[in-house]
XYZ file of C-alpha atoms in Angstrom:
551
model
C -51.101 -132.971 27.661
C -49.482 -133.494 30.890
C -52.774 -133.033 32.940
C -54.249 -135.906 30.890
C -52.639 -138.060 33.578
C -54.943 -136.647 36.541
C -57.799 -136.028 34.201
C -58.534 -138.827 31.617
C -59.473 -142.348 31.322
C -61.569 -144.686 33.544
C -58.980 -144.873 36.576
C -59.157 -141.539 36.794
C -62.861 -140.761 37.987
C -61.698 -140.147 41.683
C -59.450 -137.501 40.517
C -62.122 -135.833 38.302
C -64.295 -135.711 40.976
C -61.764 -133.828 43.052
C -61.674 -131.419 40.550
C -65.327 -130.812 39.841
C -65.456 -129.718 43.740
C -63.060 -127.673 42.730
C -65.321 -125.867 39.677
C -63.831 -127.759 36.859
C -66.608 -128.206 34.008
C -66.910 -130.773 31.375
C -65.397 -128.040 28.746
C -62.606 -127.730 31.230
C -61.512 -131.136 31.540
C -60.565 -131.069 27.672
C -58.181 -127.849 27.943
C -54.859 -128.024 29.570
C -54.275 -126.632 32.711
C -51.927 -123.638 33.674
C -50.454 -123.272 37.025
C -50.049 -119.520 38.482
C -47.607 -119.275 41.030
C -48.644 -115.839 42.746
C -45.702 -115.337 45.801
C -48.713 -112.737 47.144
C -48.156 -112.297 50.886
C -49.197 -109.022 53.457
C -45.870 -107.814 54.986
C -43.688 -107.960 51.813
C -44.423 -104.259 50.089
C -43.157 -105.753 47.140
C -45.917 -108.305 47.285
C -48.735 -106.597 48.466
C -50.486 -106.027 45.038
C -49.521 -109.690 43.606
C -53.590 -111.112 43.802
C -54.352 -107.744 41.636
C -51.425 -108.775 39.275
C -52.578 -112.797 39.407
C -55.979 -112.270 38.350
C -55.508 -110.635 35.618
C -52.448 -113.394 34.596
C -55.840 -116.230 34.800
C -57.923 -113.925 32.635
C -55.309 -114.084 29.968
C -55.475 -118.004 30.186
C -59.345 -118.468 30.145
C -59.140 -115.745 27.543
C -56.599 -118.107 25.299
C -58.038 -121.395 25.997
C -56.680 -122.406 29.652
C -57.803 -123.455 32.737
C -55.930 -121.381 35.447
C -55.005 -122.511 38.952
C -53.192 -120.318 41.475
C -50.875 -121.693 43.841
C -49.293 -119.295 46.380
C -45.421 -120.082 47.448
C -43.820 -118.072 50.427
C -41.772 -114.931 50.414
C -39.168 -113.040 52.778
C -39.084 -109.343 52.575
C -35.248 -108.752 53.356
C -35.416 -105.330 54.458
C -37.683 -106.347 57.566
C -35.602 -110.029 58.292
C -32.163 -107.476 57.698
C -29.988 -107.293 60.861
C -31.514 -110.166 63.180
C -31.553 -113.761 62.988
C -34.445 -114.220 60.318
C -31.996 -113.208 57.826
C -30.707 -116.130 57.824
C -33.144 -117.795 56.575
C -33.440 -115.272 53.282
C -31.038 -116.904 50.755
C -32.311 -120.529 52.157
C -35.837 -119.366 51.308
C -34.916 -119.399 47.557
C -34.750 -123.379 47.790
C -38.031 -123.427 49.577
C -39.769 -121.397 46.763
C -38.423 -123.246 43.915
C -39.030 -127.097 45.989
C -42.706 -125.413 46.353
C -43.145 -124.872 42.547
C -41.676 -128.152 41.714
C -43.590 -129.829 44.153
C -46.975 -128.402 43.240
C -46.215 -128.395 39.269
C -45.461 -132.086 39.623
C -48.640 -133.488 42.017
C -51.374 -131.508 39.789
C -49.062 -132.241 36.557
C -49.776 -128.544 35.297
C -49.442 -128.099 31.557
C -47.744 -125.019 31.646
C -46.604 -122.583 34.445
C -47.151 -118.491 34.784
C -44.879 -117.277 37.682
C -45.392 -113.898 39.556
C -42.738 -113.011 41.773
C -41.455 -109.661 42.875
C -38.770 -110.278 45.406
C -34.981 -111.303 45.928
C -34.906 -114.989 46.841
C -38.467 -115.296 44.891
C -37.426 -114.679 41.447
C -34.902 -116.695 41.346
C -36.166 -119.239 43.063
C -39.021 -119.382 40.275
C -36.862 -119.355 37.551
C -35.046 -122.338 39.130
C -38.039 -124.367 39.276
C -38.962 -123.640 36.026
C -35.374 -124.699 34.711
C -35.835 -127.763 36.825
C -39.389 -129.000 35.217
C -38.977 -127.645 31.920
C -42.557 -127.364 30.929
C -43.457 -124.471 29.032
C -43.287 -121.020 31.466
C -43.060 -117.354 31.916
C -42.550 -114.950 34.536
C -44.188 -111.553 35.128
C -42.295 -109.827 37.735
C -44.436 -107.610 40.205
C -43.000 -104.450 39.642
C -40.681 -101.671 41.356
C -41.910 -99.420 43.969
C -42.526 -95.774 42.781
C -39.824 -93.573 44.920
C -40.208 -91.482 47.576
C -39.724 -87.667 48.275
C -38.368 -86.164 50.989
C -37.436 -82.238 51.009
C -38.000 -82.682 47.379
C -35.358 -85.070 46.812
C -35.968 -88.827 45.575
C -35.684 -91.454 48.519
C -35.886 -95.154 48.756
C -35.634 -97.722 51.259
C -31.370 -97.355 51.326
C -31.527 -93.908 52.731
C -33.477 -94.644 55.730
C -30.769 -97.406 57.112
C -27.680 -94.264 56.126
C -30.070 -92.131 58.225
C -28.876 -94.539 60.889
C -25.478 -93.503 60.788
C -26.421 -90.112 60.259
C -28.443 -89.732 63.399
C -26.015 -91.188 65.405
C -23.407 -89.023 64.485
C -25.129 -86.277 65.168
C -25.946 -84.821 61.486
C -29.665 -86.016 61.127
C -32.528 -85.865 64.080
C -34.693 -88.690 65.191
C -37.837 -86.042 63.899
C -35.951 -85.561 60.680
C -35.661 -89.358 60.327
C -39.030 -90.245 61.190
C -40.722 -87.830 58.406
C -38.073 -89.959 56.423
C -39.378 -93.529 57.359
C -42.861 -92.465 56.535
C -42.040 -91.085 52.708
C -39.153 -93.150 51.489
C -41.368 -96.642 50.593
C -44.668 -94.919 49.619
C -46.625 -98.484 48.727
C -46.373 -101.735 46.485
C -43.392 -102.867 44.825
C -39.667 -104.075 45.259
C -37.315 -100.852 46.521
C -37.545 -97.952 44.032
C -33.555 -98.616 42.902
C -31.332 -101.323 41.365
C -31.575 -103.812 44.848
C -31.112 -107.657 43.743
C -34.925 -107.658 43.182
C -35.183 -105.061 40.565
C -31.511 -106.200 39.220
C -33.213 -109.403 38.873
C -36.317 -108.453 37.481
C -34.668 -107.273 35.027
C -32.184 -110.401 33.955
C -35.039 -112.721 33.888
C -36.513 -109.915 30.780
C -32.939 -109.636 29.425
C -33.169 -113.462 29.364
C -36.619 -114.195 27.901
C -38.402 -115.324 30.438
C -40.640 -112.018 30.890
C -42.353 -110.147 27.961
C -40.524 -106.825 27.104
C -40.687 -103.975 29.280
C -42.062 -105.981 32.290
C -38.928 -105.670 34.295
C -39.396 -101.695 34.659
C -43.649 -101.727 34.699
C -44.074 -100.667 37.644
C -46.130 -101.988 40.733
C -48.775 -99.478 40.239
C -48.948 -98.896 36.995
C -51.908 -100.173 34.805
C -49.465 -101.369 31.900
C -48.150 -104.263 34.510
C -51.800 -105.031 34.474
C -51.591 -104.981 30.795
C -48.238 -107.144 30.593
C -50.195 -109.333 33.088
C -53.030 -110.690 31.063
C -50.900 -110.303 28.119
C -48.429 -112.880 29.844
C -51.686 -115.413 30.811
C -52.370 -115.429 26.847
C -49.171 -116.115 26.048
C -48.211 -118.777 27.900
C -50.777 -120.899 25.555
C -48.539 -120.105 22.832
C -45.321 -121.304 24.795
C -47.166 -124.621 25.687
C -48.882 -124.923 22.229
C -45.121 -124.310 20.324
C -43.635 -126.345 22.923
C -41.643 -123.613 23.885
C -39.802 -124.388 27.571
C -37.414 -122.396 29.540
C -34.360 -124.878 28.610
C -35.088 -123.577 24.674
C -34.695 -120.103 25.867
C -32.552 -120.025 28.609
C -29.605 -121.366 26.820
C -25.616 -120.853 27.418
C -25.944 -117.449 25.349
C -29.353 -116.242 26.993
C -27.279 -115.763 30.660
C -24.062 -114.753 28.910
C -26.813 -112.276 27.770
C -28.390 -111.994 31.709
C -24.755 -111.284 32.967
C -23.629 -108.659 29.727
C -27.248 -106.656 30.969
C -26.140 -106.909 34.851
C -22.519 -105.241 34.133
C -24.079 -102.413 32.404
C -26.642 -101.580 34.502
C -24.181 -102.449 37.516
C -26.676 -104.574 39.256
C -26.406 -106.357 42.353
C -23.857 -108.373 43.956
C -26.358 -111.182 45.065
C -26.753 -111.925 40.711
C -23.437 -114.045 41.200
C -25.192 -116.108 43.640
C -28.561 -116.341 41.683
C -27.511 -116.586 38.327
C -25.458 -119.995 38.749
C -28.169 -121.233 40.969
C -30.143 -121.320 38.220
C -27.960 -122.394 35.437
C -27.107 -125.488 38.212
C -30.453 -126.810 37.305
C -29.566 -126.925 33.808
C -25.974 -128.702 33.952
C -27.119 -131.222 32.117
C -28.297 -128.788 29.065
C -24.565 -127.776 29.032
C -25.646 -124.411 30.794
C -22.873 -123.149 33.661
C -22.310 -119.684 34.788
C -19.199 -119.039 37.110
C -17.117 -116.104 38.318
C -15.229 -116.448 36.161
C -18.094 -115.546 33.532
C -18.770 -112.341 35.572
C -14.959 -111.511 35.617
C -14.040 -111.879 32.052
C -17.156 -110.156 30.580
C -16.861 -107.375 33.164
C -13.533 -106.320 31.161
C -15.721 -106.116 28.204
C -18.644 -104.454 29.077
C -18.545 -100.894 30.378
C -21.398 -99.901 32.805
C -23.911 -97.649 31.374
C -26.708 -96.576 33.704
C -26.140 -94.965 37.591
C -29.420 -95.851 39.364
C -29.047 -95.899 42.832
C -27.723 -97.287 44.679
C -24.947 -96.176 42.594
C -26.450 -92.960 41.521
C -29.209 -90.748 41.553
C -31.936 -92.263 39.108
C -34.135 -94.656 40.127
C -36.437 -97.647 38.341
C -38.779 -94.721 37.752
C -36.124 -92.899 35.408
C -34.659 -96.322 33.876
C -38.427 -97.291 32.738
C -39.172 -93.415 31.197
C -35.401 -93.673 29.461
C -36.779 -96.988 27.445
C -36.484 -99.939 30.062
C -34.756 -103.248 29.510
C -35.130 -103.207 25.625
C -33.499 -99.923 25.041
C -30.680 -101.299 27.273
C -30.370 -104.227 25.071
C -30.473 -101.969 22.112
C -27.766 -100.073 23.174
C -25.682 -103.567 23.680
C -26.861 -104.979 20.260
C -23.593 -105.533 19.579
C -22.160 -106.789 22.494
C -25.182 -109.786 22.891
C -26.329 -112.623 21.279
C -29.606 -111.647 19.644
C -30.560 -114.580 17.763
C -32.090 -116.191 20.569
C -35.849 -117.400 21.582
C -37.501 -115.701 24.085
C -41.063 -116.155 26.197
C -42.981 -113.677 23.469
C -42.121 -116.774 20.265
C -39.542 -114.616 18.582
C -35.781 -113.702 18.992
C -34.414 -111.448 21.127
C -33.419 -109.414 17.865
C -36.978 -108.903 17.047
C -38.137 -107.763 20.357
C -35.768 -104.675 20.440
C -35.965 -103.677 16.690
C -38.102 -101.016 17.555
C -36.737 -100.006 20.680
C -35.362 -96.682 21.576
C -33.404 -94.824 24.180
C -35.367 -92.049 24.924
C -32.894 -90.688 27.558
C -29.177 -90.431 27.151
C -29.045 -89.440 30.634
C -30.295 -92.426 32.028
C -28.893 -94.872 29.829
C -26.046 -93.736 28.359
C -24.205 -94.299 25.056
C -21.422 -97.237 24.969
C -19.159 -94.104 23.982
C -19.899 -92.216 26.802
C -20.371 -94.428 29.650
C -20.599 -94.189 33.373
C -17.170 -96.739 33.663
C -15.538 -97.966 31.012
C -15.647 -101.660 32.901
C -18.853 -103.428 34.083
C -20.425 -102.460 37.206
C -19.663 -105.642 38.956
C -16.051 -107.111 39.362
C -14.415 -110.634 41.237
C -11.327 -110.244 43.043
C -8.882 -113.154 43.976
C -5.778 -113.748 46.055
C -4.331 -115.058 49.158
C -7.708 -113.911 50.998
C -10.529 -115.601 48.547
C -8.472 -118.179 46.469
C -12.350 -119.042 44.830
C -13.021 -115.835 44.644
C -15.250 -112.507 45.777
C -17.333 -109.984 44.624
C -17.755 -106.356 44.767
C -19.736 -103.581 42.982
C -17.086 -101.727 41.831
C -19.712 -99.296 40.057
C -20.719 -97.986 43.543
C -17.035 -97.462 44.538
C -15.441 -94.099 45.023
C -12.677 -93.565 42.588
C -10.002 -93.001 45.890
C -10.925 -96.426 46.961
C -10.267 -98.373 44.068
C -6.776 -99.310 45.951
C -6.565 -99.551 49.483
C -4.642 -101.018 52.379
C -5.457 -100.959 55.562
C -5.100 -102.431 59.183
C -7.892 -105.490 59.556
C -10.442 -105.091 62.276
C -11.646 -108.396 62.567
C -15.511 -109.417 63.843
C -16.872 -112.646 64.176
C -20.427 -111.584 63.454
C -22.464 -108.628 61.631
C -23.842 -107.807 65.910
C -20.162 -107.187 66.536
C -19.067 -105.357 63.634
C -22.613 -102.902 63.862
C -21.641 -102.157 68.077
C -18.354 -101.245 67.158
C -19.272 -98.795 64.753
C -21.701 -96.944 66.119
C -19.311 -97.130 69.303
C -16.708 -94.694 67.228
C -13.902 -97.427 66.974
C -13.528 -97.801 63.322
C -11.293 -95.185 61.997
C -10.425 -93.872 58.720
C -8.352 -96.376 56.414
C -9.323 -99.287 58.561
C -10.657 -102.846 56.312
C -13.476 -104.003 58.322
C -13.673 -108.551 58.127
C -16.842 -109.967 59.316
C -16.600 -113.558 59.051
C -18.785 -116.716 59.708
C -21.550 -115.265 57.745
C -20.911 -117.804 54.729
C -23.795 -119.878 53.996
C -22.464 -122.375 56.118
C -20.872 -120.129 58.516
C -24.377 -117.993 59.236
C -25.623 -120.326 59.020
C -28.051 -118.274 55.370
C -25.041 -116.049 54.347
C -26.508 -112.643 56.142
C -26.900 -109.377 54.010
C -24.929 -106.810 55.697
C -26.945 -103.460 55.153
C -26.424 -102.467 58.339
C -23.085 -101.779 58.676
C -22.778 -100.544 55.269
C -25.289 -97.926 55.393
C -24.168 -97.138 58.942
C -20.504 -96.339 57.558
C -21.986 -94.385 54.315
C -24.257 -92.375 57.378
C -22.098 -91.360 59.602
C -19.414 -89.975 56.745
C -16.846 -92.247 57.360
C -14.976 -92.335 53.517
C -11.941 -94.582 53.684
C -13.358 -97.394 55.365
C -13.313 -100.815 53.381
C -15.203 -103.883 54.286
C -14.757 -107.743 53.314
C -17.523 -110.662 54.378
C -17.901 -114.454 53.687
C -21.182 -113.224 53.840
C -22.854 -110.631 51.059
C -24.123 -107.187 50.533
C -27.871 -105.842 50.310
C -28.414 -104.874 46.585
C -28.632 -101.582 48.204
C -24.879 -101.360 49.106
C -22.260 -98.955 48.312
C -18.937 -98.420 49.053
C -16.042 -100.472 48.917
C -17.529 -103.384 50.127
C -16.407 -107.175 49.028
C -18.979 -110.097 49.895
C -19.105 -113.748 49.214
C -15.501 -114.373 50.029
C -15.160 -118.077 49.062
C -13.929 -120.323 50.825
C -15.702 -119.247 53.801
C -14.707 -119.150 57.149
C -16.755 -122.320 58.224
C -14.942 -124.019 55.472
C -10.957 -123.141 56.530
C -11.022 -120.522 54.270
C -7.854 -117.907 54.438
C -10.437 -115.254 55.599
C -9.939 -117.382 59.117
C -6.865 -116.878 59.671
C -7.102 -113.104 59.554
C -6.459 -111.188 62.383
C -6.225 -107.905 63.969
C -4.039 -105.273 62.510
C -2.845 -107.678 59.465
C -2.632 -105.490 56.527
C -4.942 -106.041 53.694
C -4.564 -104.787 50.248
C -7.626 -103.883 47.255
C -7.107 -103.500 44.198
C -10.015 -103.579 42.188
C -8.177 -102.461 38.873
C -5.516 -105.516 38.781
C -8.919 -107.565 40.758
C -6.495 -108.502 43.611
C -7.900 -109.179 47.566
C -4.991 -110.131 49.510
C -3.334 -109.837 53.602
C -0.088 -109.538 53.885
C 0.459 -112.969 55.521
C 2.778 -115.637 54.151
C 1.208 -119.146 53.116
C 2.953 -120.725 55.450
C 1.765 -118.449 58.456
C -2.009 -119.165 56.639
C -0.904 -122.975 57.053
C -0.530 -122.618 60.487
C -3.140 -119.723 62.016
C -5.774 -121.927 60.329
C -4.754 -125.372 62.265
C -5.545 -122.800 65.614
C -8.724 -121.707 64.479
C -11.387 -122.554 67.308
C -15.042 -122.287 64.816
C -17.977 -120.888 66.593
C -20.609 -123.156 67.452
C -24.051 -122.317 65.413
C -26.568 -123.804 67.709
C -29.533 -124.395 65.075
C -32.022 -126.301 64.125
C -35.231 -127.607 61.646
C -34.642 -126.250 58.151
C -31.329 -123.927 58.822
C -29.541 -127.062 60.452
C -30.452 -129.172 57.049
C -29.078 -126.043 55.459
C -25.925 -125.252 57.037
C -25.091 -129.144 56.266
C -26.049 -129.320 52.629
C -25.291 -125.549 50.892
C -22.391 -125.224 48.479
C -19.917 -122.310 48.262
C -20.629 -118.865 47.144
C -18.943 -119.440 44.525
C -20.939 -122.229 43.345
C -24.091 -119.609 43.956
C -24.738 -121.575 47.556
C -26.702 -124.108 45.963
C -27.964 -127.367 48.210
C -25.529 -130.492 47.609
């Protein structure tokens, strides 16, 4: 066992000593020991319940044979950092979380690891670390958020910010949107709909890493509980097979993660995430690129509309079957012959599963699009790429051209819309919001949900930066290179006339190269006057397109 090292032999009294102080017994010393990484903080909702959800994770161990220690990491709720500076240091957290699992994993020399994260930059920050050590693992997600009711409709966390817009345009009150603040998150768990944190809740199941169903258990539910302890037993099985995350999370295990993200038409921030992780398994042969999401996205038609991109929630997707019966329904579009966290294939998890509502996930023969929910778009304007949810995009905006209004932050872009200066058909281009550009590569909810609020349809928007899960619209993030970087989107400027088309997966301005050539040799960069861990940040993240990893 691993923990031998800090536990056995002569040399090793000192250490032993420091863990009888701790409680360790005699009996103990001979069992391995199982880290719990519990991301359990007070002012993340999604978080709140995580010691509940942790204990009953080390039950499951002592009950199997292990020793349990909890670790905590940090965790960024990025609906209360959205729309000031601490969002910039949101995606950046993600390298913090998974340094802080490596690092503690490595001093104690934990057998094993359970993980229990709920939110965005958490998950996969876990799920990196885990990649990265390679000792037997598994990962039991905290759970959505039930959703909230207002005038007997279902609410979440998205339609508060369109209230924004709403109230200042004069169709929604300030009393009608503060009876909406106080029902739309009604306790623990990640937003009630498919946000990056549910979207990737549920990749890490469709990947193995989680036990079946845990994706869509929600929060408050006693059967996360269940999944809980059940998870703490079975990570002695992992670590007694020899079972670690780089046998299940193969090459075909995220081609698997990415086929489950088009056809729920998850979000945006996956393309980031996803080759994150598979970066800590390059040498395992493992890469996931754009290019991944943009050829499979022909393939696999998008089969669910949970909000954001339509009116069921996590609530209805768990009642129609959860993950499983999604993976059911895409038997034949996956590779089931895999290993996952539970000791058996993926095949075997889902024989029994069922859809038990059509509605909510639909039939490949009837689905919501006939192409995945998420779609990368190239040209003159993101040579390496962007992304967009093209699942969450009305039909009359699949082409567009319009007139560029150009910003040079999110602070600008927000002022002039609630200001009345965007107009119908305009392409909105906030740059300098890459992850070197931010510096942290900004969600832009604001904006978003400010256009969606006020009723402004026509309106397209294009960032270096990216999208909330909770965006919808025509709305293209992660426009690589970035702006920081002498990418094209630089040289845009006022009134230059940009063209979408999400069908032929075109993003171009009607500039000529040679123009490009020589706007970008003018370009004066902003000055981002930061410090501590965002200064080491803005000098060492990748691309977007590389999922913004640190060089």
């Amino acid at each position: 066992m691993r923990s031998d090292t800090i536990k056995k032999g002569l040399q090793r009294a000192p250490h032993r000593s420091l863990l009888r102080a701790c409680g360790v017994t005699d009996e103990n010393m001979d069992r391995p020991f199982i880290g719990v990484a519990n991301s359990f903080t007070d002012i993340v909702p999604g978080h709140l319940h995580l010691n509940q959800v942790a204990e009953a994770v080390k039950l499951g161990i002592s009950h199997a044979g292990g020793v349990p220690f909890e670790f905590n990491t940090m965790a960024i709720c990025d609906g209360i950092a959205m729309n000031h500076d601490g969002m910039r240091y949101s995606l950046a957290s993600r390298e913090i979380v998974a340094d802080t699992v490596e690092s503690m994993a490595q001093a104690h020399q934990f057998d094993a690891l359970v993980l229990i994260p709920t939110c965005d930059k958490v998950v996969p920050g876990m799920l990196m670390a885990a990649a990265r050590l390679d000792i037997p693992s598994i990962v039991v997600t905290g759970g959505p958020m039930m959703p909230g009711e207002y005038k007997g409709k279902n609410v979440d966390l998205i339609d508060v910010y369109e209230a924004l817009g709403a109230v200042n345009s004069g169709k929604m009150s300030e009393e009608d949107i503060g009876e909406l603040e106080r029902c739309a998150c009604p306790g623990a768990g990640s937003c009630a709909g498919l946000f990056t944190a549910n979207t990737m809740a549920c990749l890490t199941e469709a990947m193995g890493m989680s036990l079946p169903y845990c994706a869509t258990a929600h929060a408050v539910s006693g059967r996360k509980i269940q999944i809980a302890r059940s998870s703490g037993e079975q990570i002695m099985e992992l670590l007694n097979r020899n079972i670690t995350p780089s046998t299940i999370m193969t090459q075909e295990a995220f081609e698997n993660a990415v086929i489950v993200d088009l056809a729920l038409g998850g979000s945006t921030n996956t393309t980031l995430h996803l080759p994150a992780i598979a970066h800590e398994l390059e040498d395992r042969g493992v890469e996931v690129t754009l290019e991944l999401f943009d050829s499979l996205s022909r393939e696999i038609p998008h089969i669910t509309s949970i909000s954001p991109s339509g009116e069921h929630t996590m609530f209805d997707l768990d009642k129609a079957g959860g993950i499983p019966a999604v993976l059911k329904v895409l038997q034949d579009k996956i590779h089931s012959e895999l290993m996952t966290c539970t000791g058996k294939t993926l095949k075997d998890n889902i024989k029994d599963s069922k859809v038990l509502d059509q509605r909510v996930i639909r039939p490949l023969s009837d689905p919501v699009h006939k192409e995945g929910g998420i779609v990368v778009l190239k040209g003159n304007l993101a040579p390496h790429g962007s992304v967009i949810k093209q699942g969450a995009v009305d039909p009359d905006m699949m082409e567009h051209q319009g007139p560029a209004r150009v910003f040079e932050s999110e602070e600008e872009c927000v002022k002039s819309i609630f200001n009345g200066e965007i107009q119908e058909g305009d392409v909105i281009v906030i740059r300098y919001e890459g992850p070197k550009g931010g510096p942290g590569m900004r969600e832009m909810l604001n904006p978003t949900s400010a256009i969606s609020g006020m009723g402004i349809k026509s309106v397209a928007l294009i960032t270096d930066g990216r999208f909330s899960g909770g965006t919808r619209g025509p709305c293209i993030g992660h426009v690589s290179p970035e702006a920081m970087e002498g990418g094209p989107i630089a040289a845009v400027r006022e009134g230059d006339l940009i063209k979408i088309d999400i069908p032929q997966r075109k993003l171009e301005f009607k500039v000529s190269e040679l123009e490009i050539r020589k706007r970008l040799k003018e370009v004066i960069k902003p000055k981002r006057e930061v410090k501590g861990w965002l200064a080491r940040y803005m000098r060492m993240a990748s691309s977007a397109d590389k999922g913004a990893v640190l060089k």
